[in-house]
Amino acid sequence: MSKKVRVRFAPSPTGGLHLGGVRTVLFNYLFAKNLGGDFIVRIEDTDQTRFVPGAEEYIFNCLQWCGLEPDESPLHGGPYAPYRQSERKPLYRQYAEQLIKDGYAYYAFDTAEELDAKRKEVANFQYSQHTRSGMRNSLTLSEAETQQLLADGVQHVIRIKMPADVEVKFADMIRGEVSFNSSLVDDKVLLKADAMPTYHLAVVVDDYLMKISHAFRGEEWLPSAPVHVLLWQYLFGIDNMPQWAHLPLILKPDGNGKLSKRDGDRLGFPVFAMDWKDPKNEEMTTGFKERGFLPEAFVNMLAMLGWNAGTEQEIFSMDELIAKFSMDRVHKGGAKFDYEKAKWYNGEWIKKLDVSSFRFQVSGLLAEKGIVVADDEKLIKVLNLVKDRCTLLPDFVQQAAFFFKQPETVDIAAIQPKWDEKKQLFFAEAIRMFEQSALWQAADLEASFKELAAANQLKPGELMLPLRIMLVGGKFGPGVFEIAELIGKAETVSRIKAVLTELG
RNA sequence: GGAGCGUUGGUCAAGGGGUUAAGACACCUCCCUUUCACGGAGGAAUCACGGGUUCGAUUCCCGUACGCUCUACCA
């Protein structure tokens, strides 16, 4: 009973990696690492018509960015290779044949066209125990006919033969006992005409062969669970079946329903982990990474969508998540995705993390705007000064740019209404004072600035905003004198002068 | 249509037979700040509805409603 914990994420490489997909990975990973187990990635590429070049590599890039490194995968190798189902193709047929031999499956010769026609003719047609006797399969054909068709190489599939009226039940780790009546489940295709297995066969065979101990997947899989349970029973014994958990869905923020890429486009937030460019139409979809999320925040946010520690703690590092995670604290109901909350997590992580861990990304963002940052020390000072004001990495552009470059536009309109001769003279004097200043520390600057204001019978409050706008360009940013300190004497004086000539 | 799963404030959610039903995000008010944030204080729920069980139900049971997922030789 002390079986080694082994979990797997089994994506099909058909496009961008969705939020929900990453969360499924995350829960798998956290569960496994909490118990000292292995995390395996198996590529489910049995549908050759949906193959998308680059999708597999993209998935691994996303996992790496999130810090969810597999122990075994087509990329990382492992003792149960190959980890790509297309490369395991020859393996599956024998299990399907075995099922036929044991009376649990049968050959079906109906063509796709015939099935289509049938579906048009009969509403809600299902290939099942109630209809299979009217179809062309090894149950309705004689043994000789079947053998002849097979010998002739006629296209066929293998379908599971669902038993009549059996209660198929299993214990779901987050839902408790779940049960289905077998007579309501259709005869799913197990092996396709191209000899590739369908998901149903492949998942059972590979989970067995790869010694998977726990199988977690989205709730959308629940209705097909009875097929998988039966297959386990028929093929490998129910006692060897992994423990299942069907994760709640991530729903769209408005209305109901599964969150889709479309919703992100419509509502203006990312749904994929990283930028994804569809090779078919060159269409680019932005990811959380490129939108300016830190992986720590992305993972943290995802973990809290459907799970909580039962305490008031909301900010978790990966190590904390691993230590605290358990499946029985996963919520049953779906959760609507809230982009505002996602951004809040990112802001928290920006504040929490040492700025040097994301300074290169910020300097890259600045470089895109033509601002080259040569002084790394200054960059770190600036980032520390403004990080409380940033929720997404690109916010740093607005908050930090003026430290390195004179503002391109200055909001003169905000000063003008209350501007007068007295203030003009005051700032002219302030320039001289700053130029002569021996000390260049924020506190000293503030003190002398206020002294000068008092000497001129001016309230500092009327002067601070103009000064800010002269230095920053607008009504934002950290303390004015901290800014002056960091940009230095020459730059401070030159910015004041520039605006002063415009005003005067 | 059928099956399965779900339902605590706008959102994420804790709790679970007797509570003033936590906390967070968002929103509003106030404080702090002579900018904007950060931070601090305050503000909202007869726990979908109807029946039971019980001295007592948001919590347990059964219905109903609503929502979602699935119902492909896709995963």
mmCIF file of C-alpha atoms in Angstrom, chain A residues 112-376:
data_model
loop_
_atom_site.group_PDB
_atom_site.id
_atom_site.type_symbol
_atom_site.label_atom_id
_atom_site.label_comp_id
_atom_site.label_asym_id
_atom_site.label_seq_id
_atom_site.Cartn_x
_atom_site.Cartn_y
_atom_site.Cartn_z
ATOM 1 C CA ALA A 112 -18.058 7.747 -40.328
ATOM 2 C CA GLU A 113 -20.574 8.575 -43.039
ATOM 3 C CA GLU A 114 -22.961 5.893 -41.871
ATOM 4 C CA LEU A 115 -22.754 7.174 -38.339
ATOM 5 C CA ASP A 116 -23.356 10.728 -39.458
ATOM 6 C CA ALA A 117 -26.395 9.637 -41.378
ATOM 7 C CA LYS A 118 -27.641 7.751 -38.379
ATOM 8 C CA ARG A 119 -27.245 10.779 -36.151
ATOM 9 C CA LYS A 120 -29.221 12.898 -38.569
ATOM 10 C CA GLU A 121 -31.911 10.316 -38.781
ATOM 11 C CA VAL A 122 -32.228 9.573 -35.072
ATOM 12 C CA ALA A 123 -32.119 12.446 -32.624
ATOM 13 C CA ASN A 124 -29.570 11.948 -29.867
ATOM 14 C CA PHE A 125 -28.332 8.752 -31.425
ATOM 15 C CA GLN A 126 -25.823 6.916 -29.298
ATOM 16 C CA TYR A 127 -23.841 3.856 -30.259
ATOM 17 C CA SER A 128 -24.762 1.823 -27.218
ATOM 18 C CA GLN A 129 -26.198 -1.383 -25.897
ATOM 19 C CA HIS A 130 -29.612 -0.180 -27.038
ATOM 20 C CA THR A 131 -28.577 0.391 -30.634
ATOM 21 C CA ARG A 132 -25.543 -1.761 -31.306
ATOM 22 C CA SER A 133 -27.655 -4.663 -32.496
ATOM 23 C CA GLY A 134 -28.727 -2.561 -35.469
ATOM 24 C CA MET A 135 -25.199 -1.685 -36.519
ATOM 25 C CA ARG A 136 -22.444 -3.411 -38.424
ATOM 26 C CA ASN A 137 -20.171 -4.960 -35.868
ATOM 27 C CA SER A 138 -18.737 -8.234 -34.686
ATOM 28 C CA LEU A 139 -21.756 -8.687 -32.446
ATOM 29 C CA THR A 140 -24.255 -8.587 -35.295
ATOM 30 C CA LEU A 141 -22.060 -10.153 -37.973
ATOM 31 C CA SER A 142 -21.173 -13.810 -37.955
ATOM 32 C CA GLU A 143 -17.726 -14.828 -36.816
ATOM 33 C CA ALA A 144 -16.835 -15.760 -40.409
ATOM 34 C CA GLU A 145 -18.008 -12.427 -41.801
ATOM 35 C CA THR A 146 -16.080 -10.527 -39.174
ATOM 36 C CA GLN A 147 -12.910 -12.486 -39.855
ATOM 37 C CA GLN A 148 -13.350 -11.925 -43.568
ATOM 38 C CA LEU A 149 -13.727 -8.173 -43.147
ATOM 39 C CA LEU A 150 -10.666 -8.073 -40.940
ATOM 40 C CA ALA A 151 -8.683 -10.179 -43.365
ATOM 41 C CA ASP A 152 -9.728 -7.847 -46.166
ATOM 42 C CA GLY A 153 -8.335 -4.958 -44.218
ATOM 43 C CA VAL A 154 -11.670 -3.181 -43.994
ATOM 44 C CA GLN A 155 -11.510 -0.060 -41.847
ATOM 45 C CA HIS A 156 -12.877 -0.652 -38.404
ATOM 46 C CA VAL A 157 -12.771 0.579 -34.833
ATOM 47 C CA ILE A 158 -12.908 -1.249 -31.546
ATOM 48 C CA ARG A 159 -15.631 -0.229 -29.151
ATOM 49 C CA ILE A 160 -16.141 -1.036 -25.512
ATOM 50 C CA LYS A 161 -19.182 -3.190 -24.857
ATOM 51 C CA MET A 162 -20.861 -1.433 -21.962
ATOM 52 C CA PRO A 163 -22.563 -3.918 -19.645
ATOM 53 C CA ALA A 164 -26.262 -3.702 -18.946
ATOM 54 C CA ASP A 165 -27.420 -2.140 -15.743
ATOM 55 C CA VAL A 166 -24.311 -2.173 -13.618
ATOM 56 C CA GLU A 167 -23.661 0.558 -11.058
ATOM 57 C CA VAL A 168 -20.165 1.768 -11.790
ATOM 58 C CA LYS A 169 -18.860 3.656 -8.811
ATOM 59 C CA PHE A 170 -15.627 5.024 -7.555
ATOM 60 C CA ALA A 171 -14.399 7.339 -4.836
ATOM 61 C CA ASP A 172 -13.406 10.725 -6.132
ATOM 62 C CA MET A 173 -10.922 12.420 -3.822
ATOM 63 C CA ILE A 174 -12.797 15.666 -3.801
ATOM 64 C CA ARG A 175 -16.369 14.612 -4.495
ATOM 65 C CA GLY A 176 -16.681 11.402 -2.557
ATOM 66 C CA GLU A 177 -18.465 8.443 -4.078
ATOM 67 C CA VAL A 178 -19.670 9.016 -7.599
ATOM 68 C CA SER A 179 -21.760 6.487 -9.455
ATOM 69 C CA PHE A 180 -23.133 5.880 -12.918
ATOM 70 C CA ASN A 181 -25.460 3.327 -14.398
ATOM 71 C CA SER A 182 -23.675 1.512 -17.182
ATOM 72 C CA SER A 183 -26.732 1.209 -19.369
ATOM 73 C CA LEU A 184 -26.746 4.972 -19.835
ATOM 74 C CA VAL A 185 -23.182 5.128 -21.052
ATOM 75 C CA ASP A 186 -22.465 4.635 -24.734
ATOM 76 C CA ASP A 187 -20.031 2.222 -26.348
ATOM 77 C CA LYS A 188 -17.043 4.503 -26.671
ATOM 78 C CA VAL A 189 -14.508 3.923 -29.381
ATOM 79 C CA LEU A 190 -11.304 2.566 -27.877
ATOM 80 C CA LEU A 191 -9.163 2.059 -30.934
ATOM 81 C CA LYS A 192 -9.672 4.270 -33.953
ATOM 82 C CA ALA A 193 -9.580 3.221 -37.596
ATOM 83 C CA ASP A 194 -6.038 4.534 -37.874
ATOM 84 C CA ALA A 195 -5.044 2.155 -35.075
ATOM 85 C CA MET A 196 -4.468 5.024 -32.701
ATOM 86 C CA PRO A 197 -6.157 4.657 -29.343
ATOM 87 C CA THR A 198 -8.697 7.191 -28.198
ATOM 88 C CA TYR A 199 -8.121 9.006 -24.953
ATOM 89 C CA HIS A 200 -10.222 6.429 -23.126
ATOM 90 C CA LEU A 201 -7.985 3.493 -23.917
ATOM 91 C CA ALA A 202 -4.734 5.400 -23.872
ATOM 92 C CA VAL A 203 -5.258 6.985 -20.498
ATOM 93 C CA VAL A 204 -5.924 3.661 -18.842
ATOM 94 C CA VAL A 205 -3.138 1.757 -20.545
ATOM 95 C CA ASP A 206 -0.557 4.458 -19.987
ATOM 96 C CA ASP A 207 -1.549 5.182 -16.426
ATOM 97 C CA TYR A 208 -1.074 1.486 -15.781
ATOM 98 C CA LEU A 209 2.187 1.153 -17.635
ATOM 99 C CA MET A 210 3.569 4.311 -16.093
ATOM 100 C CA LYS A 211 2.474 3.266 -12.625
ATOM 101 C CA ILE A 212 0.397 6.363 -12.017
ATOM 102 C CA SER A 213 -0.949 6.367 -8.473
ATOM 103 C CA HIS A 214 -3.275 9.394 -8.612
ATOM 104 C CA ALA A 215 -5.044 10.816 -11.616
ATOM 105 C CA PHE A 216 -6.298 14.401 -11.541
ATOM 106 C CA ARG A 217 -8.106 16.097 -14.339
ATOM 107 C CA GLY A 218 -10.783 18.674 -15.004
ATOM 108 C CA GLU A 219 -14.393 18.064 -14.090
ATOM 109 C CA GLU A 220 -15.326 17.879 -17.755
ATOM 110 C CA TRP A 221 -13.993 14.328 -17.662
ATOM 111 C CA LEU A 222 -16.375 13.096 -15.032
ATOM 112 C CA PRO A 223 -19.013 11.729 -17.415
ATOM 113 C CA SER A 224 -16.499 9.449 -19.100
ATOM 114 C CA ALA A 225 -15.054 8.186 -15.842
ATOM 115 C CA PRO A 226 -17.227 5.043 -15.820
ATOM 116 C CA VAL A 227 -15.606 3.958 -19.076
ATOM 117 C CA HIS A 228 -12.194 4.322 -17.504
ATOM 118 C CA VAL A 229 -13.191 2.528 -14.330
ATOM 119 C CA LEU A 230 -14.570 -0.393 -16.318
ATOM 120 C CA LEU A 231 -11.461 -0.548 -18.439
ATOM 121 C CA TRP A 232 -9.344 -0.731 -15.337
ATOM 122 C CA GLN A 233 -11.501 -3.500 -14.013
ATOM 123 C CA TYR A 234 -11.304 -5.448 -17.288
ATOM 124 C CA LEU A 235 -7.641 -4.907 -18.011
ATOM 125 C CA PHE A 236 -5.551 -4.386 -14.921
ATOM 126 C CA GLY A 237 -7.753 -4.934 -11.901
ATOM 127 C CA ILE A 238 -9.689 -2.307 -10.027
ATOM 128 C CA ASP A 239 -7.254 -2.465 -7.121
ATOM 129 C CA ASN A 240 -4.512 -1.107 -9.325
ATOM 130 C CA MET A 241 -6.547 1.829 -10.503
ATOM 131 C CA PRO A 242 -5.173 5.236 -9.544
ATOM 132 C CA GLN A 243 -7.198 7.397 -7.226
ATOM 133 C CA TRP A 244 -9.189 9.939 -9.156
ATOM 134 C CA ALA A 245 -9.891 13.563 -8.449
ATOM 135 C CA HIS A 246 -11.943 15.711 -10.779
ATOM 136 C CA LEU A 247 -11.008 19.347 -10.363
ATOM 137 C CA PRO A 248 -13.591 22.129 -10.447
ATOM 138 C CA LEU A 249 -13.658 24.250 -13.561
ATOM 139 C CA ILE A 250 -12.430 27.815 -13.922
ATOM 140 C CA LEU A 251 -15.376 29.846 -15.113
ATOM 141 C CA LYS A 252 -15.665 33.044 -17.088
ATOM 142 C CA PRO A 253 -15.996 36.200 -14.924
ATOM 143 C CA ASP A 254 -19.306 37.291 -16.369
ATOM 144 C CA GLY A 255 -22.150 34.888 -16.761
ATOM 145 C CA ASN A 256 -21.326 31.224 -16.476
ATOM 146 C CA GLY A 257 -19.434 28.592 -18.345
ATOM 147 C CA LYS A 258 -15.885 27.474 -18.811
ATOM 148 C CA LEU A 259 -13.353 30.250 -19.234
ATOM 149 C CA SER A 260 -12.143 30.334 -22.810
ATOM 150 C CA LYS A 261 -9.538 32.214 -24.765
ATOM 151 C CA ARG A 262 -12.391 34.143 -26.337
ATOM 152 C CA ASP A 263 -13.415 35.531 -22.955
ATOM 153 C CA GLY A 264 -9.933 36.890 -22.433
ATOM 154 C CA ASP A 265 -10.000 38.624 -25.804
ATOM 155 C CA ARG A 266 -13.441 40.004 -25.100
ATOM 156 C CA LEU A 267 -12.747 41.219 -21.562
ATOM 157 C CA GLY A 268 -9.136 42.223 -22.029
ATOM 158 C CA PHE A 269 -7.136 39.822 -19.932
ATOM 159 C CA PRO A 270 -4.831 36.914 -20.703
ATOM 160 C CA VAL A 271 -5.974 33.319 -20.518
ATOM 161 C CA PHE A 272 -2.824 31.567 -21.693
ATOM 162 C CA ALA A 273 0.266 31.315 -19.516
ATOM 163 C CA MET A 274 2.556 32.734 -22.185
ATOM 164 C CA ASP A 275 2.229 34.363 -25.577
ATOM 165 C CA TRP A 276 0.915 31.896 -28.111
ATOM 166 C CA LYS A 277 1.103 32.396 -31.829
ATOM 167 C CA ASP A 278 -1.211 30.160 -33.758
ATOM 168 C CA PRO A 279 0.858 28.814 -36.654
ATOM 169 C CA LYS A 280 -2.236 28.406 -38.782
ATOM 170 C CA ASN A 281 -3.328 32.023 -38.892
ATOM 171 C CA GLU A 282 -0.373 33.785 -37.275
ATOM 172 C CA GLU A 283 -2.767 35.072 -34.655
ATOM 173 C CA MET A 284 -1.047 36.132 -31.435
ATOM 174 C CA THR A 285 -2.614 35.697 -28.022
ATOM 175 C CA THR A 286 -0.943 37.379 -25.075
ATOM 176 C CA GLY A 287 0.030 35.419 -22.026
ATOM 177 C CA PHE A 288 0.278 36.245 -18.363
ATOM 178 C CA LYS A 289 4.033 36.344 -18.591
ATOM 179 C CA GLU A 290 4.140 38.937 -21.328
ATOM 180 C CA ARG A 291 1.391 40.908 -19.697
ATOM 181 C CA GLY A 292 3.769 41.515 -16.826
ATOM 182 C CA PHE A 293 2.952 38.812 -14.309
ATOM 183 C CA LEU A 294 5.588 37.248 -12.134
ATOM 184 C CA PRO A 295 5.499 33.462 -12.155
ATOM 185 C CA GLU A 296 5.297 33.445 -8.368
ATOM 186 C CA ALA A 297 2.131 35.502 -8.496
ATOM 187 C CA PHE A 298 0.623 33.528 -11.350
ATOM 188 C CA VAL A 299 1.128 30.249 -9.526
ATOM 189 C CA ASN A 300 -0.066 31.694 -6.222
ATOM 190 C CA MET A 301 -3.215 33.072 -7.811
ATOM 191 C CA LEU A 302 -3.968 29.808 -9.576
ATOM 192 C CA ALA A 303 -3.490 27.784 -6.425
ATOM 193 C CA MET A 304 -6.088 29.876 -4.631
ATOM 194 C CA LEU A 305 -8.628 29.274 -7.372
ATOM 195 C CA GLY A 306 -10.305 26.232 -5.901
ATOM 196 C CA TRP A 307 -8.002 25.546 -3.015
ATOM 197 C CA ASN A 308 -7.199 27.239 0.274
ATOM 198 C CA ALA A 309 -5.186 26.345 3.323
ATOM 199 C CA GLY A 310 -8.074 26.894 5.697
ATOM 200 C CA THR A 311 -6.221 29.794 7.248
ATOM 201 C CA GLU A 312 -6.183 33.467 6.407
ATOM 202 C CA GLN A 313 -2.954 33.184 4.506
ATOM 203 C CA GLU A 314 -3.279 34.076 0.853
ATOM 204 C CA ILE A 315 0.267 34.701 -0.247
ATOM 205 C CA PHE A 316 2.169 31.471 -0.719
ATOM 206 C CA SER A 317 5.498 30.657 -2.248
ATOM 207 C CA MET A 318 5.802 27.431 -4.184
ATOM 208 C CA ASP A 319 7.513 25.784 -1.227
ATOM 209 C CA GLU A 320 4.745 26.843 1.105
ATOM 210 C CA LEU A 321 2.150 25.543 -1.317
ATOM 211 C CA ILE A 322 3.940 22.223 -1.532
ATOM 212 C CA ALA A 323 4.079 21.990 2.238
ATOM 213 C CA LYS A 324 0.428 22.860 2.794
ATOM 214 C CA PHE A 325 -1.378 21.407 -0.198
ATOM 215 C CA SER A 326 -3.917 18.649 0.157
ATOM 216 C CA MET A 327 -6.632 17.425 -2.165
ATOM 217 C CA ASP A 328 -9.304 17.393 0.505
ATOM 218 C CA ARG A 329 -9.175 21.153 0.736
ATOM 219 C CA VAL A 330 -10.049 21.567 -2.909
ATOM 220 C CA HIS A 331 -13.424 23.193 -3.424
ATOM 221 C CA LYS A 332 -16.086 21.308 -5.352
ATOM 222 C CA GLY A 333 -17.705 24.171 -7.202
ATOM 223 C CA GLY A 334 -16.274 26.024 -10.157
ATOM 224 C CA ALA A 335 -14.642 29.395 -9.586
ATOM 225 C CA LYS A 336 -15.157 32.487 -11.678
ATOM 226 C CA PHE A 337 -11.875 33.964 -12.726
ATOM 227 C CA ASP A 338 -11.303 37.470 -11.334
ATOM 228 C CA TYR A 339 -8.634 39.421 -13.165
ATOM 229 C CA GLU A 340 -8.605 42.177 -10.539
ATOM 230 C CA LYS A 341 -7.677 39.677 -7.884
ATOM 231 C CA ALA A 342 -5.032 38.207 -10.155
ATOM 232 C CA LYS A 343 -3.455 41.638 -10.455
ATOM 233 C CA TRP A 344 -3.577 42.078 -6.705
ATOM 234 C CA TYR A 345 -1.516 38.913 -6.285
ATOM 235 C CA ASN A 346 1.020 40.278 -8.692
ATOM 236 C CA GLY A 347 1.246 43.556 -6.810
ATOM 237 C CA GLU A 348 1.814 41.638 -3.596
ATOM 238 C CA TRP A 349 4.611 39.645 -5.176
ATOM 239 C CA ILE A 350 6.242 42.727 -6.629
ATOM 240 C CA LYS A 351 6.330 44.169 -3.134
ATOM 241 C CA LYS A 352 7.507 40.951 -1.575
ATOM 242 C CA LEU A 353 10.226 39.880 -3.967
ATOM 243 C CA ASP A 354 13.720 41.333 -4.085
ATOM 244 C CA VAL A 355 13.652 43.747 -7.003
ATOM 245 C CA SER A 356 16.801 42.275 -8.453
ATOM 246 C CA SER A 357 14.805 39.192 -9.424
ATOM 247 C CA PHE A 358 12.822 41.148 -11.977
ATOM 248 C CA ARG A 359 15.066 44.113 -12.709
ATOM 249 C CA PHE A 360 16.162 42.785 -16.095
ATOM 250 C CA GLN A 361 12.609 42.449 -17.234
ATOM 251 C CA VAL A 362 11.967 46.025 -16.210
ATOM 252 C CA SER A 363 15.090 47.331 -17.877
ATOM 253 C CA GLY A 364 14.036 45.422 -20.974
ATOM 254 C CA LEU A 365 10.653 47.129 -20.860
ATOM 255 C CA LEU A 366 12.364 50.497 -20.464
ATOM 256 C CA ALA A 367 14.679 49.726 -23.353
ATOM 257 C CA GLU A 368 11.664 49.110 -25.546
ATOM 258 C CA LYS A 369 10.703 52.711 -24.842
ATOM 259 C CA GLY A 370 14.156 53.871 -25.778
ATOM 260 C CA ILE A 371 15.411 54.273 -22.244
ATOM 261 C CA VAL A 372 18.729 52.578 -21.749
ATOM 262 C CA VAL A 373 19.615 51.937 -18.149
ATOM 263 C CA ALA A 374 23.340 51.713 -17.626
ATOM 264 C CA ASP A 375 23.494 52.158 -13.875
ATOM 265 C CA ASP A 376 22.311 48.941 -12.275
#
